[in-house]
Every structure is written in structure tokens, then in C-alpha cells.
PDB file of C-alpha atoms in Angstrom:
ATOM      1  CA  UNK A 288      19.431  13.105 -15.743  1.00  0.00           C
ATOM      2  CA  UNK A 289      17.737  12.595 -19.092  1.00  0.00           C
ATOM      3  CA  UNK A 290      15.364  15.281 -20.258  1.00  0.00           C
ATOM      4  CA  UNK A 291      12.933  14.614 -23.070  1.00  0.00           C
ATOM      5  CA  UNK A 292      11.424  17.723 -24.626  1.00  0.00           C
ATOM      6  CA  UNK A 293       7.667  17.265 -25.161  1.00  0.00           C
ATOM      7  CA  UNK A 294       5.842  17.885 -28.407  1.00  0.00           C
ATOM      8  CA  UNK A 295       3.884  21.110 -28.399  1.00  0.00           C
ATOM      9  CA  UNK A 296       0.243  20.566 -27.475  1.00  0.00           C
ATOM     10  CA  UNK A 297      -2.246  23.365 -27.639  1.00  0.00           C
ATOM     11  CA  UNK A 298      -5.513  22.560 -25.866  1.00  0.00           C
ATOM     12  CA  UNK A 299      -8.052  19.865 -25.093  1.00  0.00           C
ATOM     13  CA  UNK A 300     -11.298  19.714 -27.005  1.00  0.00           C
ATOM     14  CA  UNK A 301     -14.611  19.331 -25.284  1.00  0.00           C
ATOM     15  CA  UNK A 302     -14.692  15.678 -26.311  1.00  0.00           C
ATOM     16  CA  UNK A 303     -11.219  15.016 -24.980  1.00  0.00           C
ATOM     17  CA  UNK A 304      -9.843  13.904 -28.369  1.00  0.00           C
ATOM     18  CA  UNK A 305      -6.425  15.015 -29.518  1.00  0.00           C
ATOM     19  CA  UNK A 306      -4.428  14.468 -32.703  1.00  0.00           C
ATOM     20  CA  UNK A 307      -0.718  13.837 -32.169  1.00  0.00           C
ATOM     21  CA  UNK A 308       1.797  14.430 -34.933  1.00  0.00           C
ATOM     22  CA  UNK A 309      -0.440  16.922 -36.717  1.00  0.00           C
ATOM     23  CA  UNK A 310      -1.521  20.509 -36.375  1.00  0.00           C
ATOM     24  CA  UNK A 311      -5.226  20.047 -35.818  1.00  0.00           C
ATOM     25  CA  UNK A 312      -7.395  19.025 -32.907  1.00  0.00           C
ATOM     26  CA  UNK A 313     -10.480  16.889 -33.259  1.00  0.00           C
ATOM     27  CA  UNK A 314     -13.654  18.721 -34.090  1.00  0.00           C
ATOM     28  CA  UNK A 315     -15.962  15.709 -34.183  1.00  0.00           C
ATOM     29  CA  UNK A 316     -18.252  14.879 -31.294  1.00  0.00           C
ATOM     30  CA  UNK A 317     -17.007  11.315 -30.951  1.00  0.00           C
ATOM     31  CA  UNK A 318     -14.369   8.793 -31.858  1.00  0.00           C
ATOM     32  CA  UNK A 319     -13.453   8.499 -35.540  1.00  0.00           C
ATOM     33  CA  UNK A 320     -11.042   6.550 -37.672  1.00  0.00           C
ATOM     34  CA  UNK A 321      -7.570   8.069 -38.202  1.00  0.00           C
ATOM     35  CA  UNK A 322      -6.095   8.680 -41.614  1.00  0.00           C
ATOM     36  CA  UNK A 323      -3.471   6.102 -42.699  1.00  0.00           C
ATOM     37  CA  UNK A 324      -0.519   8.053 -41.305  1.00  0.00           C
ATOM     38  CA  UNK A 325      -2.191   9.490 -38.189  1.00  0.00           C
ATOM     39  CA  UNK A 326      -2.086   8.595 -34.530  1.00  0.00           C
ATOM     40  CA  UNK A 327      -5.129   9.773 -32.554  1.00  0.00           C
ATOM     41  CA  UNK A 328      -5.355   9.721 -28.789  1.00  0.00           C
ATOM     42  CA  UNK A 329      -8.624   9.826 -26.840  1.00  0.00           C
ATOM     43  CA  UNK A 330      -8.172  11.670 -23.545  1.00  0.00           C
ATOM     44  CA  UNK A 331     -10.555  11.790 -20.578  1.00  0.00           C
ATOM     45  CA  UNK A 332     -13.007  14.658 -20.929  1.00  0.00           C
ATOM     46  CA  UNK A 333     -12.351  17.776 -18.863  1.00  0.00           C
ATOM     47  CA  UNK A 334      -8.985  16.652 -17.488  1.00  0.00           C
ATOM     48  CA  UNK A 335      -5.834  18.525 -18.508  1.00  0.00           C
ATOM     49  CA  UNK A 336      -3.526  16.222 -16.538  1.00  0.00           C
ATOM     50  CA  UNK A 337      -4.726  12.633 -16.971  1.00  0.00           C
ATOM     51  CA  UNK A 338      -2.273   9.841 -16.194  1.00  0.00           C
ATOM     52  CA  UNK A 339      -3.327   7.751 -19.169  1.00  0.00           C
ATOM     53  CA  UNK A 340      -5.461   8.012 -22.286  1.00  0.00           C
ATOM     54  CA  UNK A 341      -8.745   6.240 -22.835  1.00  0.00           C
ATOM     55  CA  UNK A 342      -7.385   4.725 -26.028  1.00  0.00           C
ATOM     56  CA  UNK A 343      -5.219   5.209 -29.090  1.00  0.00           C
ATOM     57  CA  UNK A 344      -5.965   4.677 -32.787  1.00  0.00           C
ATOM     58  CA  UNK A 345      -3.212   4.242 -35.352  1.00  0.00           C
ATOM     59  CA  UNK A 346      -3.585   4.442 -39.104  1.00  0.00           C
ATOM     60  CA  UNK A 347      -2.495   1.491 -41.172  1.00  0.00           C
ATOM     61  CA  UNK A 348       0.642   3.225 -42.478  1.00  0.00           C
ATOM     62  CA  UNK A 349       2.018   4.240 -39.074  1.00  0.00           C
ATOM     63  CA  UNK A 350       5.327   2.553 -38.291  1.00  0.00           C
ATOM     64  CA  UNK A 351       5.392   1.086 -34.784  1.00  0.00           C
ATOM     65  CA  UNK A 352       7.901  -0.447 -32.416  1.00  0.00           C
ATOM     66  CA  UNK A 353       7.056  -2.931 -29.647  1.00  0.00           C
ATOM     67  CA  UNK A 354       9.508  -3.491 -26.830  1.00  0.00           C
ATOM     68  CA  UNK A 355       9.935  -6.726 -24.970  1.00  0.00           C
ATOM     69  CA  UNK A 356       8.943  -6.790 -21.343  1.00  0.00           C
ATOM     70  CA  UNK A 357      11.742  -5.047 -19.459  1.00  0.00           C
ATOM     71  CA  UNK A 358      12.514  -5.366 -15.781  1.00  0.00           C
ATOM     72  CA  UNK A 359      14.857  -3.555 -13.419  1.00  0.00           C
ATOM     73  CA  UNK A 360      18.634  -3.912 -13.446  1.00  0.00           C
ATOM     74  CA  UNK A 361      20.474  -5.061 -10.322  1.00  0.00           C
ATOM     75  CA  UNK A 362      22.185  -1.779  -9.402  1.00  0.00           C
ATOM     76  CA  UNK A 363      22.238  -1.940  -5.596  1.00  0.00           C
ATOM     77  CA  UNK A 364      25.183  -4.180  -4.647  1.00  0.00           C
ATOM     78  CA  UNK A 365      24.638  -3.507  -0.940  1.00  0.00           C
ATOM     79  CA  UNK A 366      21.356  -5.476  -1.021  1.00  0.00           C
ATOM     80  CA  UNK A 367      21.253  -9.287  -0.939  1.00  0.00           C
ATOM     81  CA  UNK A 368      21.355 -11.046  -4.298  1.00  0.00           C
ATOM     82  CA  UNK A 369      17.877 -11.937  -5.511  1.00  0.00           C
ATOM     83  CA  UNK A 370      16.136  -9.491  -3.177  1.00  0.00           C
ATOM     84  CA  UNK A 371      13.786  -6.795  -4.517  1.00  0.00           C
ATOM     85  CA  UNK A 372      16.105  -4.120  -3.097  1.00  0.00           C
ATOM     86  CA  UNK A 373      18.935  -5.438  -5.275  1.00  0.00           C
ATOM     87  CA  UNK A 374      17.031  -4.282  -8.358  1.00  0.00           C
ATOM     88  CA  UNK A 375      17.020  -0.609  -7.438  1.00  0.00           C
ATOM     89  CA  UNK A 376      19.395   2.266  -8.151  1.00  0.00           C
ATOM     90  CA  UNK A 377      20.146   4.355  -5.052  1.00  0.00           C
ATOM     91  CA  UNK A 378      21.311   7.238  -7.247  1.00  0.00           C
ATOM     92  CA  UNK A 379      17.767   7.684  -8.582  1.00  0.00           C
ATOM     93  CA  UNK A 380      16.211   8.074  -5.138  1.00  0.00           C
ATOM     94  CA  UNK A 381      19.007   9.890  -3.328  1.00  0.00           C
ATOM     95  CA  UNK A 382      17.585  12.414  -0.859  1.00  0.00           C
ATOM     96  CA  UNK A 383      13.996  11.211  -1.255  1.00  0.00           C
ATOM     97  CA  UNK A 384      12.013   9.928   1.703  1.00  0.00           C
ATOM     98  CA  UNK A 385       9.471   7.128   1.844  1.00  0.00           C
ATOM     99  CA  UNK A 386      10.297   5.576  -1.531  1.00  0.00           C
ATOM    100  CA  UNK A 387       8.862   2.072  -1.747  1.00  0.00           C
ATOM    101  CA  UNK A 388      10.807  -0.804  -3.275  1.00  0.00           C
ATOM    102  CA  UNK A 389       8.245  -1.109  -6.080  1.00  0.00           C
ATOM    103  CA  UNK A 390       8.596   2.591  -6.815  1.00  0.00           C
ATOM    104  CA  UNK A 391      12.396   2.347  -6.774  1.00  0.00           C
ATOM    105  CA  UNK A 392      12.332  -0.640  -9.127  1.00  0.00           C
ATOM    106  CA  UNK A 393       9.858   1.085 -11.440  1.00  0.00           C
ATOM    107  CA  UNK A 394      12.168   4.096 -11.762  1.00  0.00           C
ATOM    108  CA  UNK A 395      14.895   1.747 -13.019  1.00  0.00           C
ATOM    109  CA  UNK A 396      12.521  -0.105 -15.345  1.00  0.00           C
ATOM    110  CA  UNK A 397      11.240   3.102 -16.922  1.00  0.00           C
ATOM    111  CA  UNK A 398      14.781   4.369 -17.414  1.00  0.00           C
ATOM    112  CA  UNK A 399      15.535   1.060 -19.135  1.00  0.00           C
ATOM    113  CA  UNK A 400      12.482   1.667 -21.343  1.00  0.00           C
ATOM    114  CA  UNK A 401      13.867   5.095 -22.285  1.00  0.00           C
ATOM    115  CA  UNK A 402      17.206   3.505 -23.228  1.00  0.00           C
ATOM    116  CA  UNK A 403      15.457   0.756 -25.188  1.00  0.00           C
ATOM    117  CA  UNK A 404      13.466   3.337 -27.131  1.00  0.00           C
ATOM    118  CA  UNK A 405      16.570   5.419 -27.832  1.00  0.00           C
ATOM    119  CA  UNK A 406      18.275   2.381 -29.365  1.00  0.00           C
ATOM    120  CA  UNK A 407      15.304   2.119 -31.733  1.00  0.00           C
ATOM    121  CA  UNK A 408      15.429   5.815 -32.621  1.00  0.00           C
ATOM    122  CA  UNK A 409      12.472   6.747 -30.426  1.00  0.00           C
ATOM    123  CA  UNK A 410      11.696   8.896 -27.383  1.00  0.00           C
ATOM    124  CA  UNK A 411       9.384   8.461 -24.384  1.00  0.00           C
ATOM    125  CA  UNK A 412       6.860  10.834 -25.950  1.00  0.00           C
ATOM    126  CA  UNK A 413       6.492   8.389 -28.858  1.00  0.00           C
ATOM    127  CA  UNK A 414       4.967   5.724 -26.580  1.00  0.00           C
ATOM    128  CA  UNK A 415       1.291   5.062 -27.312  1.00  0.00           C
ATOM    129  CA  UNK A 416       0.537   1.916 -25.296  1.00  0.00           C
ATOM    130  CA  UNK A 417       1.983   0.398 -22.136  1.00  0.00           C
ATOM    131  CA  UNK A 418       1.471  -2.751 -20.092  1.00  0.00           C
ATOM    132  CA  UNK A 419       2.844  -3.039 -16.573  1.00  0.00           C
ATOM    133  CA  UNK A 420       3.042  -6.230 -14.541  1.00  0.00           C
ATOM    134  CA  UNK A 421       3.436  -5.890 -10.776  1.00  0.00           C
ATOM    135  CA  UNK A 422       4.161  -8.383  -8.006  1.00  0.00           C
ATOM    136  CA  UNK A 423       3.264  -7.769  -4.396  1.00  0.00           C
ATOM    137  CA  UNK A 424       6.356  -6.918  -2.331  1.00  0.00           C
ATOM    138  CA  UNK A 425       7.370  -9.539   0.251  1.00  0.00           C
ATOM    139  CA  UNK A 426       4.903  -9.446   3.154  1.00  0.00           C
ATOM    140  CA  UNK A 427       2.381  -7.251   1.316  1.00  0.00           C
ATOM    141  CA  UNK A 428      -1.133  -8.395   0.530  1.00  0.00           C
ATOM    142  CA  UNK A 429      -1.293  -6.681  -2.864  1.00  0.00           C
ATOM    143  CA  UNK A 430       0.933  -4.984  -5.415  1.00  0.00           C
ATOM    144  CA  UNK A 431       2.068  -1.422  -4.758  1.00  0.00           C
ATOM    145  CA  UNK A 432       0.045   0.434  -7.368  1.00  0.00           C
ATOM    146  CA  UNK A 433       0.608   3.804  -5.691  1.00  0.00           C
ATOM    147  CA  UNK A 434       4.389   3.411  -5.837  1.00  0.00           C
ATOM    148  CA  UNK A 435       4.207   2.373  -9.470  1.00  0.00           C
ATOM    149  CA  UNK A 436       2.044   5.363 -10.361  1.00  0.00           C
ATOM    150  CA  UNK A 437       4.434   7.801  -8.677  1.00  0.00           C
ATOM    151  CA  UNK A 438       7.339   6.366 -10.658  1.00  0.00           C
ATOM    152  CA  UNK A 439       5.295   6.437 -13.863  1.00  0.00           C
ATOM    153  CA  UNK A 440       4.645  10.166 -13.490  1.00  0.00           C
ATOM    154  CA  UNK A 441       8.398  10.736 -13.284  1.00  0.00           C
ATOM    155  CA  UNK A 442       8.643   9.627 -16.930  1.00  0.00           C
ATOM    156  CA  UNK A 443       5.158  10.070 -18.423  1.00  0.00           C
ATOM    157  CA  UNK A 444       2.137  12.358 -18.201  1.00  0.00           C
ATOM    158  CA  UNK A 445       3.794  15.228 -16.352  1.00  0.00           C
ATOM    159  CA  UNK A 446       2.943  18.200 -18.568  1.00  0.00           C
ATOM    160  CA  UNK A 447      -0.396  20.002 -18.261  1.00  0.00           C
ATOM    161  CA  UNK A 448      -2.049  19.690 -21.659  1.00  0.00           C
ATOM    162  CA  UNK A 449      -3.812  23.056 -21.420  1.00  0.00           C
ATOM    163  CA  UNK A 450      -1.018  25.249 -20.046  1.00  0.00           C
ATOM    164  CA  UNK A 451       2.001  23.184 -21.232  1.00  0.00           C
ATOM    165  CA  UNK A 452       3.503  23.666 -17.785  1.00  0.00           C
ATOM    166  CA  UNK A 453       5.689  20.927 -16.310  1.00  0.00           C
ATOM    167  CA  UNK A 454       3.997  19.427 -13.246  1.00  0.00           C
ATOM    168  CA  UNK A 455       6.139  18.633 -10.184  1.00  0.00           C
ATOM    169  CA  UNK A 456       5.986  14.975  -9.156  1.00  0.00           C
ATOM    170  CA  UNK A 457       6.481  13.461  -5.678  1.00  0.00           C
ATOM    171  CA  UNK A 458       9.022  10.729  -5.083  1.00  0.00           C
ATOM    172  CA  UNK A 459       7.979   8.651  -2.106  1.00  0.00           C
ATOM    173  CA  UNK A 460       6.694  10.953   0.607  1.00  0.00           C
ATOM    174  CA  UNK A 461       8.976  13.830  -0.389  1.00  0.00           C
ATOM    175  CA  UNK A 462       7.641  17.118  -1.687  1.00  0.00           C
ATOM    176  CA  UNK A 463       6.952  17.213  -5.449  1.00  0.00           C
ATOM    177  CA  UNK A 464       9.885  18.223  -7.639  1.00  0.00           C
ATOM    178  CA  UNK A 465      10.457  18.466 -11.405  1.00  0.00           C
ATOM    179  CA  UNK A 466      10.136  15.037 -13.021  1.00  0.00           C
ATOM    180  CA  UNK A 467      13.112  12.989 -14.140  1.00  0.00           C
ATOM    181  CA  UNK A 468      11.925  13.149 -17.766  1.00  0.00           C
ATOM    182  CA  UNK A 469       9.592  15.854 -19.060  1.00  0.00           C
ATOM    183  CA  UNK A 470       7.002  14.105 -21.212  1.00  0.00           C
ATOM    184  CA  UNK A 471       3.466  15.016 -22.279  1.00  0.00           C
ATOM    185  CA  UNK A 472       2.565  11.531 -23.583  1.00  0.00           C
ATOM    186  CA  UNK A 473      -0.429   9.711 -22.086  1.00  0.00           C
ATOM    187  CA  UNK A 474      -0.247   6.104 -23.297  1.00  0.00           C
ATOM    188  CA  UNK A 475      -3.201   3.757 -23.304  1.00  0.00           C
ATOM    189  CA  UNK A 476      -2.084   1.709 -20.303  1.00  0.00           C
ATOM    190  CA  UNK A 477      -2.963  -1.462 -18.436  1.00  0.00           C
ATOM    191  CA  UNK A 478      -1.506  -2.385 -15.037  1.00  0.00           C
ATOM    192  CA  UNK A 479      -2.029  -5.792 -13.484  1.00  0.00           C
ATOM    193  CA  UNK A 480      -0.805  -7.827 -10.549  1.00  0.00           C
ATOM    194  CA  UNK A 481       0.804 -11.179 -11.371  1.00  0.00           C
ATOM    195  CA  UNK A 482       1.822 -14.137  -9.228  1.00  0.00           C
ATOM    196  CA  UNK A 483       5.432 -14.196 -10.404  1.00  0.00           C
ATOM    197  CA  UNK A 484       7.912 -12.625 -12.805  1.00  0.00           C
ATOM    198  CA  UNK A 485      10.786 -14.241 -14.679  1.00  0.00           C
ATOM    199  CA  UNK A 486      13.621 -13.017 -12.444  1.00  0.00           C
ATOM    200  CA  UNK A 487      13.601 -13.632  -8.668  1.00  0.00           C
ATOM    201  CA  UNK A 488      13.442 -10.237  -6.971  1.00  0.00           C
ATOM    202  CA  UNK A 489      11.649  -8.418  -9.755  1.00  0.00           C
ATOM    203  CA  UNK A 490       8.468  -6.630  -8.738  1.00  0.00           C
ATOM    204  CA  UNK A 491       7.946  -4.659 -11.968  1.00  0.00           C
ATOM    205  CA  UNK A 492       8.026  -5.488 -15.667  1.00  0.00           C
ATOM    206  CA  UNK A 493       6.922  -3.115 -18.438  1.00  0.00           C
ATOM    207  CA  UNK A 494       6.397  -3.354 -22.181  1.00  0.00           C
ATOM    208  CA  UNK A 495       5.527  -0.502 -24.544  1.00  0.00           C
ATOM    209  CA  UNK A 496       4.475   0.206 -28.094  1.00  0.00           C
ATOM    210  CA  UNK A 497       5.761   3.386 -29.710  1.00  0.00           C
ATOM    211  CA  UNK A 498       5.149   5.037 -33.062  1.00  0.00           C
ATOM    212  CA  UNK A 499       7.775   6.611 -35.247  1.00  0.00           C
ATOM    213  CA  UNK A 500       7.281  10.375 -35.390  1.00  0.00           C
ATOM    214  CA  UNK A 501       6.776  10.862 -39.158  1.00  0.00           C
ATOM    215  CA  UNK A 502       2.973  10.851 -39.021  1.00  0.00           C
ATOM    216  CA  UNK A 503       1.934  13.565 -41.443  1.00  0.00           C
TER     217      UNK A 503
END
């Protein structure tokens, strides 16, 4: 199990704006332009545990990294080749009940994102934007957004921003437990359903942008 230690966050302001990589919180009553080396995240007002941010602003001198779209790895040899179940990792969901195939794939994809970031010298908490592409599972009318969101919370947005406490996360229908990766980051995120993905059997593909941590 990989554990990422979150940056220390102190509190939310009334406007829901937070400065990452610096010591100060926003005092303005609205959005404002970051300094050249700053990353500023706008959080929903009055919510200490939002899943995503409202937006992110990066100064012109902030170094960034953009991943390619990453999908799940075929780690379930007991499932038929090319099936959605093939692109899951039973070790990630062992003991959990009611895990959907989209959720199981997303857990693998997000772990692949963590590995991709590590190769670039980055951590999950350095992610500032994310795009997720979902396909509807076979026989389903729409994509499994709920399963994706459960998996997402295993790797992102699982620390209360006011108390700094780690928030237990459910896997499938099982009782909430500590997340797979502790991470306070709330990326600006978009999730959309698509008609197809590049690899037969994939239901999830994710791309991220991350900033290098020297932001002072």
C-alpha cells in the first residue's frame, strides 16, 4: 500500500480560496491573479471536504507536468481477455463487497497515475487538474459515475481541510476504511462519458496535470 503524506493545510477562508505551496491563506473577497511562482486553488465555500476544486490558477513561472491518458492494466488473468474484468486487480479489492467493475478499474488507473507521477518526481498531492473519461459498462445505460467517485476518493480529496483528519472511504458497499493513499489535494476535475476508449475492455481513462512543489 502506498501512502502519500499530505501537505499541511490550516483552514478554509470564508471565500473558499486557498494558497498551496505557501504559508498564507487568501484574504481577498474574490478570485485574484497568482504571483508568478504561486498555485492558487479555489474551493467551494463552506465545505471542508469537497471532492474537487472550483478551479486552479498557476503563475507563469510554475513548472508543470501533464500525463498522457492512462488506462487500467490487465491484472486479472482469471477474466476473459478483452473483458472489463480483465483490467482489474483483485488484490486492490480483496475483502470488499459490492465493488463495481468501473470502480475496480479506476483503482488500477489511479495507482498507475501515482506511478506515472513518481517517475516524473511528483506525488498525488501535486495534481492540480484531472480529466476522466468513462464508458458505460456492458449492459448499463450510462457510465458508473458513483463507482468512479468512490475510487477517486481512495486517492484524492480524503483529508478534512479544517481538521486535517483522514476521512474513511467506502469501497463498493463495504464500510468506510482508511483510504489507499492519504491526499488532501482537490484537483479541478472534469468527468465525461465517451462512446469508446482505445483499448477494448477499458472503462476508465485518466489524465492529470501536476505542478512541481517549489512554488515559493
